[in-house]
Coordinates of C-alpha atoms and ligand atoms in Angstrom, one line a residue:
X1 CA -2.7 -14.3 26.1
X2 CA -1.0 -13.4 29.6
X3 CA 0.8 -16.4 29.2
X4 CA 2.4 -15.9 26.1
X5 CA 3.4 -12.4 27.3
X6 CA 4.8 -14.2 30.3
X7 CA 6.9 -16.1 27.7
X8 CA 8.1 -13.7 25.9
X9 CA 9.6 -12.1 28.7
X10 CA 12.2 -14.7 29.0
X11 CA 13.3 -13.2 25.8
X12 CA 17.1 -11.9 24.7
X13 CA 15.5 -9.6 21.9
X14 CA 15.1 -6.0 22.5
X15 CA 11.5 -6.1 21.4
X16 CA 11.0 -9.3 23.9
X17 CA 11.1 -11.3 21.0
X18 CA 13.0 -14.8 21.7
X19 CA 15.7 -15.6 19.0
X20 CA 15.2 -19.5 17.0
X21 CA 18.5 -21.7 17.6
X22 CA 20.0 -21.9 13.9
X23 CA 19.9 -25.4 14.7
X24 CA 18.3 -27.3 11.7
X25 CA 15.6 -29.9 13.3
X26 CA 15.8 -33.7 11.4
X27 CA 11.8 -33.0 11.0
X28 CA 13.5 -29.5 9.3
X29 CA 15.6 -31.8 7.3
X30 CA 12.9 -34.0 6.3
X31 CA 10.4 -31.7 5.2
X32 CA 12.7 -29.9 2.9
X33 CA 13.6 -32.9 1.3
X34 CA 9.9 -34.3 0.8
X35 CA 8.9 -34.8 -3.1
X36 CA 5.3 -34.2 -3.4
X37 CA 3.9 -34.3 -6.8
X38 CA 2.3 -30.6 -7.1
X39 CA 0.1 -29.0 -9.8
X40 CA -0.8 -31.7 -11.3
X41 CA 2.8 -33.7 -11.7
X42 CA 4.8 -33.9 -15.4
X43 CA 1.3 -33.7 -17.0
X44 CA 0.1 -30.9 -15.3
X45 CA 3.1 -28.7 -15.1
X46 CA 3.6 -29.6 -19.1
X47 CA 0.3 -28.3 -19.3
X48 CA 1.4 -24.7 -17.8
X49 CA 4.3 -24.5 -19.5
X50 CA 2.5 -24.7 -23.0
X51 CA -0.8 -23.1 -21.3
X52 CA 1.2 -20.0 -20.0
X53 CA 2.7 -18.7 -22.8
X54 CA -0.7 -19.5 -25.0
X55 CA -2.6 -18.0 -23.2
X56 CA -0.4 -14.6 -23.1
X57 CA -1.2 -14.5 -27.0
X58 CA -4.4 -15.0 -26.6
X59 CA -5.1 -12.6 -24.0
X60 CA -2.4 -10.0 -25.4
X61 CA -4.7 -10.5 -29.0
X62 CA -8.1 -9.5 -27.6
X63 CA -6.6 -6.7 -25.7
X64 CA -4.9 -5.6 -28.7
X65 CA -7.6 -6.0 -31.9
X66 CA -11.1 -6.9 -29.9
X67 CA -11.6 -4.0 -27.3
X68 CA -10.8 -6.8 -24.4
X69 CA -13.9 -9.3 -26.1
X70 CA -12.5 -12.7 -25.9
X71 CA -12.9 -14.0 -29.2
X72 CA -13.7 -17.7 -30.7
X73 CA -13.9 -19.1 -34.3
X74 CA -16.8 -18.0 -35.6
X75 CA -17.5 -21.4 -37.2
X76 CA -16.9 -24.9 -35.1
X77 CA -16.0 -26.9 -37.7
X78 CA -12.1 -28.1 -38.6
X79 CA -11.9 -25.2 -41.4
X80 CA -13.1 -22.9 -38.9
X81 CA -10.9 -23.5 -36.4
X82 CA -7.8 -23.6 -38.8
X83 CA -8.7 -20.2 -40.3
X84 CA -9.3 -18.8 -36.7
X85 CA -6.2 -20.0 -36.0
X86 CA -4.3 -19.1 -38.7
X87 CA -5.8 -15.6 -39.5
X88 CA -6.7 -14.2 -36.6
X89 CA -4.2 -15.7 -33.9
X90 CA -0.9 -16.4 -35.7
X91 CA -1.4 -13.2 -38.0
X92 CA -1.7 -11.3 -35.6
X93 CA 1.3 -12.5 -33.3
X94 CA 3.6 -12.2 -36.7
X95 CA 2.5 -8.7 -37.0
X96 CA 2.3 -7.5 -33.7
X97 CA 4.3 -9.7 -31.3
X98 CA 7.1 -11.3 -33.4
X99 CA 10.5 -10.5 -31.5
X100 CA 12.2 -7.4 -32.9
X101 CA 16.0 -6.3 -31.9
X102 CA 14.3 -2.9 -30.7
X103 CA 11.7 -4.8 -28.2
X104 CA 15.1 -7.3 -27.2
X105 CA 17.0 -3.7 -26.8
X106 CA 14.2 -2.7 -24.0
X107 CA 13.5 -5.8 -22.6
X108 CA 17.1 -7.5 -22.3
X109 CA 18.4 -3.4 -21.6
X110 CA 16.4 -3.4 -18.4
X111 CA 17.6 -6.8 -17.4
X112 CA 20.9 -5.8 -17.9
X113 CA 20.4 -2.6 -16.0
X114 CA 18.7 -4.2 -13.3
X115 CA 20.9 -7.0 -12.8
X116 CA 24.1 -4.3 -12.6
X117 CA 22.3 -2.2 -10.5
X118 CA 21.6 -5.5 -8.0
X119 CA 25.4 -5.8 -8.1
X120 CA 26.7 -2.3 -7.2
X121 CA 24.1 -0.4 -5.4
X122 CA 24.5 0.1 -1.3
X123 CA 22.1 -1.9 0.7
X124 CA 22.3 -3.4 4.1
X125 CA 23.0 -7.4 4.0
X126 CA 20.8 -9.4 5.7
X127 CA 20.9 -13.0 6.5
X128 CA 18.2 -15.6 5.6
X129 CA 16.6 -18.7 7.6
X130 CA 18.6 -21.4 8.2
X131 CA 18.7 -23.5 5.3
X132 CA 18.1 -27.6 5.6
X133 CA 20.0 -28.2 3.0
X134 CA 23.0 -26.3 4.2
X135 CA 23.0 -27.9 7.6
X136 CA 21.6 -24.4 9.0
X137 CA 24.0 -22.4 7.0
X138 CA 22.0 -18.5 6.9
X139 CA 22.9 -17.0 3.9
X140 CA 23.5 -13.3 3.1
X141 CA 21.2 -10.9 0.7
X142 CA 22.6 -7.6 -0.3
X143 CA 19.4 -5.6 -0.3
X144 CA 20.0 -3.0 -2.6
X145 CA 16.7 -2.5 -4.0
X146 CA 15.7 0.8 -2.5
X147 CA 18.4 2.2 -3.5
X148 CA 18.1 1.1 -7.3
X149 CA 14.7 1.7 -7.4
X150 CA 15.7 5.5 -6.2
X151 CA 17.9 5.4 -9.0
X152 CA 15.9 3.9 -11.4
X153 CA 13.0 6.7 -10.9
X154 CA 14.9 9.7 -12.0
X155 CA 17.0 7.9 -14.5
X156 CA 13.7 7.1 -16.4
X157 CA 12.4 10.2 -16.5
X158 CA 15.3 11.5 -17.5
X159 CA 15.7 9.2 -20.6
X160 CA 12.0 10.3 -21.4
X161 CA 12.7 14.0 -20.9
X162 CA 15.3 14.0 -23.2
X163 CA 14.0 11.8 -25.6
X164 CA 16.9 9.3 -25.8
X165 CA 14.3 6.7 -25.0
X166 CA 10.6 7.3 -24.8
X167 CA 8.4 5.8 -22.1
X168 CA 5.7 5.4 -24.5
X169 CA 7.7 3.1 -26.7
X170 CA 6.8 0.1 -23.9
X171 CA 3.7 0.3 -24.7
X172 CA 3.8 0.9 -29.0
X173 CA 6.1 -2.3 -28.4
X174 CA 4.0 -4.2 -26.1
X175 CA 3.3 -7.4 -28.1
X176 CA 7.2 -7.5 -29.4
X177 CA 8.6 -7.2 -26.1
X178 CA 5.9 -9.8 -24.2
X179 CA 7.4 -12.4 -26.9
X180 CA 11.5 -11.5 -26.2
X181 CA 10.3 -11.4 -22.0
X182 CA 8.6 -15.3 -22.5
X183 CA 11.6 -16.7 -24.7
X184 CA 14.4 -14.8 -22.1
X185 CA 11.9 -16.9 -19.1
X186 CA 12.7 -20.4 -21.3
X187 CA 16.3 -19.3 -21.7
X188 CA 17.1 -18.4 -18.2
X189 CA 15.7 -21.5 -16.7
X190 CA 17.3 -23.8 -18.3
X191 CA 20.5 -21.7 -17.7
X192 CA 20.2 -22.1 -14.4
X193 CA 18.6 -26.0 -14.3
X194 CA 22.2 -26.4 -16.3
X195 CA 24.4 -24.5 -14.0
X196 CA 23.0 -26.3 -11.2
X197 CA 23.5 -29.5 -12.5
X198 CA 27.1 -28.7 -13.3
X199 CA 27.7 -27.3 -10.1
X200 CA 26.5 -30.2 -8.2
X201 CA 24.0 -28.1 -6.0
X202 CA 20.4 -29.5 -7.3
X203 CA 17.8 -30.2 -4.6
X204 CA 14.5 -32.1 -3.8
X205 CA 14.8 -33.4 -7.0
X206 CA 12.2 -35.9 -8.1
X207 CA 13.7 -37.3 -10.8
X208 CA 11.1 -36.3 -13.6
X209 CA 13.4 -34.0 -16.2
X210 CA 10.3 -32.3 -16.7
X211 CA 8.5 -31.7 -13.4
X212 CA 12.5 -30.8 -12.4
X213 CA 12.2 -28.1 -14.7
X214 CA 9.3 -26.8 -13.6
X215 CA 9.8 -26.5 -9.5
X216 CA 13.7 -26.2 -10.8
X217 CA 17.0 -27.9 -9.3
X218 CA 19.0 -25.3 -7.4
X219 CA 17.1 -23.9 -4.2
X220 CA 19.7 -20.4 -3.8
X221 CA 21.6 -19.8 -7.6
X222 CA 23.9 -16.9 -7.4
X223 CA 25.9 -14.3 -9.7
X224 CA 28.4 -12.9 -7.9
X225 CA 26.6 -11.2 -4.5
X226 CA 23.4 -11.3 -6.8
X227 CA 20.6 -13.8 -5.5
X228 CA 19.1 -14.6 -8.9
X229 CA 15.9 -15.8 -6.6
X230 CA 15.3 -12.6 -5.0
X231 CA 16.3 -10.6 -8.2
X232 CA 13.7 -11.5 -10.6
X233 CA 10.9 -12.0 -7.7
X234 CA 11.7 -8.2 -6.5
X235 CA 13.4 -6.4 -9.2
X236 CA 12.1 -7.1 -12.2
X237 CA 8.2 -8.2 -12.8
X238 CA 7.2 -5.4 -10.3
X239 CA 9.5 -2.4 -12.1
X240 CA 8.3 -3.6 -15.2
X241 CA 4.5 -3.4 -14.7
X242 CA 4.5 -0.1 -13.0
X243 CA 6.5 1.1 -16.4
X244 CA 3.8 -0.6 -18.5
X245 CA 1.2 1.2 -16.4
X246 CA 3.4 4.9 -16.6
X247 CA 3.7 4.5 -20.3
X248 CA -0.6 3.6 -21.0
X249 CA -1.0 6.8 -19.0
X250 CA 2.0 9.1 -20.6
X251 CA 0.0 8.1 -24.1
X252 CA -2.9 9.4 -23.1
X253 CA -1.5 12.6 -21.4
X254 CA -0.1 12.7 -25.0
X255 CA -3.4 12.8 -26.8
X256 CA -5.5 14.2 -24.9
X257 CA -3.3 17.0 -22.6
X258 CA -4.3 15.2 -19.2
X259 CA -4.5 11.7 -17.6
X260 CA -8.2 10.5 -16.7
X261 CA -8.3 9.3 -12.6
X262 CA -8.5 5.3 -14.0
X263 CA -5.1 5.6 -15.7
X264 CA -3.7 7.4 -12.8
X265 CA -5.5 5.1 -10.0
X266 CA -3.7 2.6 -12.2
X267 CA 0.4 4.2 -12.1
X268 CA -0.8 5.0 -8.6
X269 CA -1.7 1.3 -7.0
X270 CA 1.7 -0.3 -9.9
X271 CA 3.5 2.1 -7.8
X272 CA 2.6 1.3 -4.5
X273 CA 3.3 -2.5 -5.4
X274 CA 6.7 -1.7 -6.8
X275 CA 7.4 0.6 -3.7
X276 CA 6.3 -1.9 -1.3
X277 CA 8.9 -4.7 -2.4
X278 CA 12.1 -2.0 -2.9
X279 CA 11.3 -0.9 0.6
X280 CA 10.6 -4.2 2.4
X281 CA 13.2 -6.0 0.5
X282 CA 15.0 -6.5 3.8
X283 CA 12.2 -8.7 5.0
X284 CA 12.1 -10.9 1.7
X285 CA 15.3 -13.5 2.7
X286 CA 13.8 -14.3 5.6
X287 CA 10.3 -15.8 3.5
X288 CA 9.4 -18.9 2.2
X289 CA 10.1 -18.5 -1.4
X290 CA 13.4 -17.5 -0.4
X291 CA 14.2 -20.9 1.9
X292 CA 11.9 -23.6 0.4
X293 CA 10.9 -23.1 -3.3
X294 CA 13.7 -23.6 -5.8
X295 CA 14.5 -21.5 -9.2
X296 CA 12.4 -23.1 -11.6
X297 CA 10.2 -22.1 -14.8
X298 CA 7.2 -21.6 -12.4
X299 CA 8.9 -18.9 -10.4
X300 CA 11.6 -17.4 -13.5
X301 CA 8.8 -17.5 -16.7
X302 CA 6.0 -15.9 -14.3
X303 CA 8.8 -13.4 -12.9
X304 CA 10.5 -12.6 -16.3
X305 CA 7.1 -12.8 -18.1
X306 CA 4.0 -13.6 -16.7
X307 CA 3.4 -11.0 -13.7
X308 CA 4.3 -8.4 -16.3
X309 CA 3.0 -9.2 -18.9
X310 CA -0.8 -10.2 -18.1
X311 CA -1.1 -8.3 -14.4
X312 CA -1.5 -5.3 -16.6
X313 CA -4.7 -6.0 -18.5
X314 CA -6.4 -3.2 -16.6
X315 CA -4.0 -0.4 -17.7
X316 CA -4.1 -1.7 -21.5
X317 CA -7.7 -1.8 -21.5
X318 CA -8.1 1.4 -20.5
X319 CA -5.9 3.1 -23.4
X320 CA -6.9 0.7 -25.7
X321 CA -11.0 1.3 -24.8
X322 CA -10.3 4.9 -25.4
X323 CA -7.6 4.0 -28.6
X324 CA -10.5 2.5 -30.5
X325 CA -13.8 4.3 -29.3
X326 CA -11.9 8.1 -28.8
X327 CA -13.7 7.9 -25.4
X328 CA -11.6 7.3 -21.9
X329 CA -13.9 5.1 -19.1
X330 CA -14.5 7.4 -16.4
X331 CA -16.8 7.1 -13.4
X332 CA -19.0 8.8 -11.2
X333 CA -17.4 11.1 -8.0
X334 CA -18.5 8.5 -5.9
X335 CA -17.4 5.5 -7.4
X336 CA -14.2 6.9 -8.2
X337 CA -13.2 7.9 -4.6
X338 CA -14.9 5.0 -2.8
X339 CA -12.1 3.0 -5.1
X340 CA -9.2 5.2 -4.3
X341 CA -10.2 5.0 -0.6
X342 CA -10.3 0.8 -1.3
X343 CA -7.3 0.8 -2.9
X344 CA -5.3 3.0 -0.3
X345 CA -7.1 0.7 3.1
X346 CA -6.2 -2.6 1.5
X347 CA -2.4 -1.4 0.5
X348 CA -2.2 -0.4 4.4
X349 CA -3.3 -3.6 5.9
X350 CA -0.9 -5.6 2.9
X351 CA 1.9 -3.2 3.9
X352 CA 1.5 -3.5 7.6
X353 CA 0.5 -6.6 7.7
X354 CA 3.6 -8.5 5.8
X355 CA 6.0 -5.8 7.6
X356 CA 4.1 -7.4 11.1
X357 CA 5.0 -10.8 10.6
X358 CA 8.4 -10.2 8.6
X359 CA 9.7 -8.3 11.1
X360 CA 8.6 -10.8 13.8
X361 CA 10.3 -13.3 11.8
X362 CA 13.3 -11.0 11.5
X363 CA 13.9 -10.5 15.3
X364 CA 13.5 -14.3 16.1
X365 CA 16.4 -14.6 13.2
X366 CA 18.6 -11.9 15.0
X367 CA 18.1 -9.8 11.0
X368 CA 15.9 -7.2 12.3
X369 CA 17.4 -3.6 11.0
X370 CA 14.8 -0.5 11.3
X371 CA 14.6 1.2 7.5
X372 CA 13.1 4.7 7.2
X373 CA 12.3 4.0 3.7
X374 CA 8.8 5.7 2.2
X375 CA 6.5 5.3 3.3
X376 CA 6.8 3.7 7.2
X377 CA 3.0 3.1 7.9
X378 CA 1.9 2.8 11.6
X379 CA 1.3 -0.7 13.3
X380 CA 4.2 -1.9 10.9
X381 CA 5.9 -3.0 13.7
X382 CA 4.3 -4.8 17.1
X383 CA 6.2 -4.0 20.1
X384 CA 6.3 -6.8 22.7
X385 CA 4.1 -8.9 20.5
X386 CA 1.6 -12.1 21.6
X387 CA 2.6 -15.2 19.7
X388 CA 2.7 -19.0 20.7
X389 CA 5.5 -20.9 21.3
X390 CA 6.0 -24.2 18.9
X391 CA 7.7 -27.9 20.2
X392 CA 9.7 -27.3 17.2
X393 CA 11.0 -23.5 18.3
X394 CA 9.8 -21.4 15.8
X395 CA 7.4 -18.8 17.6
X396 CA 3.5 -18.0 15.1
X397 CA 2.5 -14.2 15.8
X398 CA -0.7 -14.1 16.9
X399 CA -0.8 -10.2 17.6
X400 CA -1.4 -6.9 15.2
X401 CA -3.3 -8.2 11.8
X402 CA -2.1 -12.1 12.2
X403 CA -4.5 -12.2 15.6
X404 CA -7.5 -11.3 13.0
X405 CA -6.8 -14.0 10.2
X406 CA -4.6 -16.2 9.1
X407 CA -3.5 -14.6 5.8
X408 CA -4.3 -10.7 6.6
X409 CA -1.8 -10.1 3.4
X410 CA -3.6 -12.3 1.1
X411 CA -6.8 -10.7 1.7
X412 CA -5.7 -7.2 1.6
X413 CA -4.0 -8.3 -1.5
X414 CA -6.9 -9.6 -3.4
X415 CA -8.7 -7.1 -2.6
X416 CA -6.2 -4.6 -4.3
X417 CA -6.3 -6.5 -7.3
X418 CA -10.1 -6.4 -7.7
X419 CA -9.8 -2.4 -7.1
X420 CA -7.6 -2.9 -10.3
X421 CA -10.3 -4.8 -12.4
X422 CA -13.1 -2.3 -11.0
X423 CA -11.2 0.4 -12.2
X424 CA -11.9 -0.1 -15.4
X425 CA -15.7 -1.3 -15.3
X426 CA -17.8 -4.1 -16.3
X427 CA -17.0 -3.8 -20.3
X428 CA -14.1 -7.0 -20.4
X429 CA -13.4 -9.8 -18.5
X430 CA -9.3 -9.2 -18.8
X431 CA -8.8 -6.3 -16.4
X432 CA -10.3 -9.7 -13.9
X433 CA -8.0 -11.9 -14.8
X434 CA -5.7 -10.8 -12.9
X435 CA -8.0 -11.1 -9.6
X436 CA -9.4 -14.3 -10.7
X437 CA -6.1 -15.9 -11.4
X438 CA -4.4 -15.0 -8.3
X439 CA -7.2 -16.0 -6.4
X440 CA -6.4 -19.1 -7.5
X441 CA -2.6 -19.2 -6.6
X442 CA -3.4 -18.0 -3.5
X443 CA -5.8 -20.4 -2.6
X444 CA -3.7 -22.9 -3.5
X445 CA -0.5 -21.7 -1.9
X446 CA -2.8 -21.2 1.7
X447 CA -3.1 -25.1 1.4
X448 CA 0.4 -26.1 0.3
X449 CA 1.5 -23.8 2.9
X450 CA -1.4 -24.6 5.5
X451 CA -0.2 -28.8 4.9
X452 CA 3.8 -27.8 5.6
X453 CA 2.9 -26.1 8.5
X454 CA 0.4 -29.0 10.1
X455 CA 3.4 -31.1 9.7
X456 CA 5.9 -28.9 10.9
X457 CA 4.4 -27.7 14.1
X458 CA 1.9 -30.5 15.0
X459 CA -0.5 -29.8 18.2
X460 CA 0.9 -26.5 18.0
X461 CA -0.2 -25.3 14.7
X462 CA -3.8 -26.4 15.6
X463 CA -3.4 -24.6 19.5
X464 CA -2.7 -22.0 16.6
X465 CA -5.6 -22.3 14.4
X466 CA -8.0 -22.3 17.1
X467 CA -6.8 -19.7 18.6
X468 CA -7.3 -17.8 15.0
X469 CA -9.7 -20.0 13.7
X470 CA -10.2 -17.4 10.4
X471 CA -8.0 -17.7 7.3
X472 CA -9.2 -14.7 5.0
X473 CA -12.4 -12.6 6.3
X474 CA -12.9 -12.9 10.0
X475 CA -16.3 -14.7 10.8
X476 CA -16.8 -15.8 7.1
X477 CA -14.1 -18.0 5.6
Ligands
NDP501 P1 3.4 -15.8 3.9 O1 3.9 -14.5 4.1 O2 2.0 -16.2 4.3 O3 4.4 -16.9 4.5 C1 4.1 -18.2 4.9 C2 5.0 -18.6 6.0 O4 5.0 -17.7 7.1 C3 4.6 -19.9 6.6 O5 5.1 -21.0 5.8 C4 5.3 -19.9 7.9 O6 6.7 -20.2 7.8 C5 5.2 -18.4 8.3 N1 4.0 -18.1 9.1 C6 2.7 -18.4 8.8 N2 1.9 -17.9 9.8 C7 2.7 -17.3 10.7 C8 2.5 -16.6 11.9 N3 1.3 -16.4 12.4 N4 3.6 -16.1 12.6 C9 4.8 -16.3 12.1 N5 5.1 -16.9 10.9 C10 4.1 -17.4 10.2 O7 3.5 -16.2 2.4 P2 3.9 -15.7 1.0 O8 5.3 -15.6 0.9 O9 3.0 -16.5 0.1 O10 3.3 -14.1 0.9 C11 4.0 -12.9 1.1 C12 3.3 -11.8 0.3 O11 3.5 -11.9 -1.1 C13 1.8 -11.8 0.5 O12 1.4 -10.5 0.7 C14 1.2 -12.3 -0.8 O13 0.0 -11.7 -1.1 C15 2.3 -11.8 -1.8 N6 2.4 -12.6 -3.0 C16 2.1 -12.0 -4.1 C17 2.0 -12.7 -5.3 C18 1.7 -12.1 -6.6 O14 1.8 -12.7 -7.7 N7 1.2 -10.8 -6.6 C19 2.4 -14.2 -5.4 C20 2.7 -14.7 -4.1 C21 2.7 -14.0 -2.9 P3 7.5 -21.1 8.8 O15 7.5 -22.4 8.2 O16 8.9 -20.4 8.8 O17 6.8 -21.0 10.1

């Protein structure tokens, strides 16, 4: 450890923290350009592309008629099946979930908005990682979020207040506006898998039109000073399920006069995800999504449709348990607080902890700029941090949280999302999914990203490993 502070103190940054050379290594190069078949190739990411959407009705349809039970035919035979399928799956999507101009008005209305908001509102610009394909070109991301979101707050409540458009009406048009959210997900895709074909800028491309379409063809596509990337990661699935959550709440302050602690536990932890994003937004050009992982239907469909549209079981289960029974789930003192209190520790080490290693990241890429956007937690920031050095340049933090584990974020994450299922009780499995299936994309994103970084750095990323030998829970796993 004294010899990494040693290092450091060669340093040029104010907070001793060396600057990387925009200088694009050929192992840089080579990395970028690598074509591994992921989930599962063509086949697989066919699969997810019918899969996704499917399941969304499915899921959507238990929520909606069954109290959260996930429902089967109630005979296995070929008749059974059809007539499960046809009366109680495509009936119900035709009633409750075919696309209607008022649920395009609300869905497409906010993409609009948000999209003109990403254009005009003040930000600072910061630059990204040097990009391999660019030959170490940085590019620059207006990060305007904070300010939109600001905006967006008021301008919402005001449009409620005065009745010109009702929160409520998200969730009355729930089914209707999940449909015009998947088919605007197909639609922008291959809007942009076109543009970037005409424009000449596709990249890692494997040569499988379908498996193209899925990891996508152009690594940065921009409107204007908008980076479509960034936009619908930050500024649209986030917004979107917080305003799911506010209107399941607003519902039940309108039947019953006052919002049980689950629906407000639930606005509170949508909030603090939303927050989180407008307020670090600054540290989001400098991650991987933005530098490696191109525009395709697996990050635009689960941005425009999928994070919205099924990470918010646990708020619809809730009004819909109390819709159907005239009872809202409450808990004990206890159980409630000791939730609250999980929910609030495991936001701080998220926060913190992706703020720790951003920022890091920021002051070796000369984009550090200090924001005093709500809420600045302590430890946020390590001063005169330990870290090891890499052949290749790049410096791995091994200070604050990231001396603990390996994925402090991931852990503090999951462990939000099960406070979200908890939340609710034992009564369905939805208000899980959400847990369940990101433990799942996590996992898997730890070894895509634990493989890239083996190759990258070498002896050095194992010097790094065993110096933190723990990926999730320290002494466990
Ligand atoms: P990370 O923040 O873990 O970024 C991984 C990259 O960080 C690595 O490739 C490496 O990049 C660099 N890195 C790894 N270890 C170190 C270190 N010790 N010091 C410095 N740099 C390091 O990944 P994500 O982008 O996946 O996650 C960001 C956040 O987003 C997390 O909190 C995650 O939970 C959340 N998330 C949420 C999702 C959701 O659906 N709710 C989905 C996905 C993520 P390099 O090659 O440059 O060294």
């Amino acid at each position: 450890m004294a010899g990494q502070k040693a290092e450091a103190k060669k340093s040029t940054n104010a907070n001793n923290v060396p600057l990387f050379s925009s200088k694009v290594t050929d192992l840089d190069v080579k990395l970028d350009n690598e074509i591994v078949y992921e989930f599962g190739g063509p086949l697989g990411v066919v699969g997810m592309m019918l899969g996704f959407p499917s399941l969304m009705y499915y899921f959507w349809i238990c929520l909606e008629h069954h109290q959260g039970k996930l429902i089967v035919p109630a005979v296995w035979s070929v008749e059974g099946i059809k007539s499960f399928f046809w009366n109680d799956i495509w009936a119900a999507i035709v009633e409750g979930a075919r696309p209607t101009v008022y649920a395009a008005k609300i869905y497409m209305g906010y993409i609009l908005f948000s999209f003109i908001l990403a254009s005009i509102m003040p930000g600072p610009v910061v630059n990204g990682l040097p990009i391999p394909s660019l030959k170490g070109k940085k590019l620059p991301y207006l990060c305007n979020g904070l300010a939109a979101w600001y905006f967006t707050l008021p301008f919402s409540a005001f449009l409620h207040v005065t009745g010109i458009f009702r929160l409520t009406d998200i969730i009355d048009n729930f089914g209707h506006i999940m449909t015009i959210a998947i088919m605007w997900g197909f639609t922008l895709t291959t809007l942009i898998f076109i543009a970037s074909h005409i424009q000449g800028t596709n990249h890692r491309m494997s040569g499988n039109l379908v498996y193209d379409f899925f990891m996508g063809a152009s690594l940065n596509p921009r409107v204007g000073v908008v980076d479509l990337k960034m936009w619908a990661e930050i500024r649209v699935p986030w917004p979107i399920l917080f305003y799911i959550s506010v209107s399941c709440a607003l519902k039940q302050y309108e039947t019953r006069g006052y919002i049980t602690a689950p629906a407000a536990f639930m606005v509170l932890a949508h909030f603090l995800y939303v927050n989180a994003c407008q307020k670090g937004e600054e540290c989001i050009p400098t991650s991987w999504d933005m530098f490696y992982e191109k525009d395709g239907f697996m990050l635009v469909f689960w941005n425009m449709a999928g994070v919205p549209f099924t990470y918010c079981y646990a708020s619809i289960y809730l009004m819909k348990f109390e819709e159907t029974t005239g009872v809202a789930i409450t808990h004990s003192l206890p159980y409630t607080v000791g939730l609250f209190v999980a929910l609030l520790s495991a936001y701080y080490i998220f926060d913190t902890g992706n703020s720790q290693k951003n920022r890091f990241r920021m002051e070796q890429n000369g984009s550090f700029i200090a924001r005093n956007a709500f809420p600045q937690l302590p430890y946020g920031h390590i001063k005169n941090p330990s870290y090891i050095k890499t052949a290749h340049g790049n410096l791995l933090l091994t200070d604050g949280w990231w001396g603990v584990v390996r994925k402090p974020h991931y852990t503090a994450d999951l462990v939000m999302a099960l406070s979200w299922g908890l939340i609710t009780g034992f009564g369905s499995f939805l208000p899980y999914f959400y847990v369940c299936f990101f433990l799942v994309v996590l996992t898997h994103r730890v070894s895509r990203d634990m493989e890239r970084c083996a190759k990258k750095y070498g002896k050095d990323w194992d010097r790094y490993c065993e110096r933190v030998p723990y990926i999730f829970i320290p002494y466990v796993f």
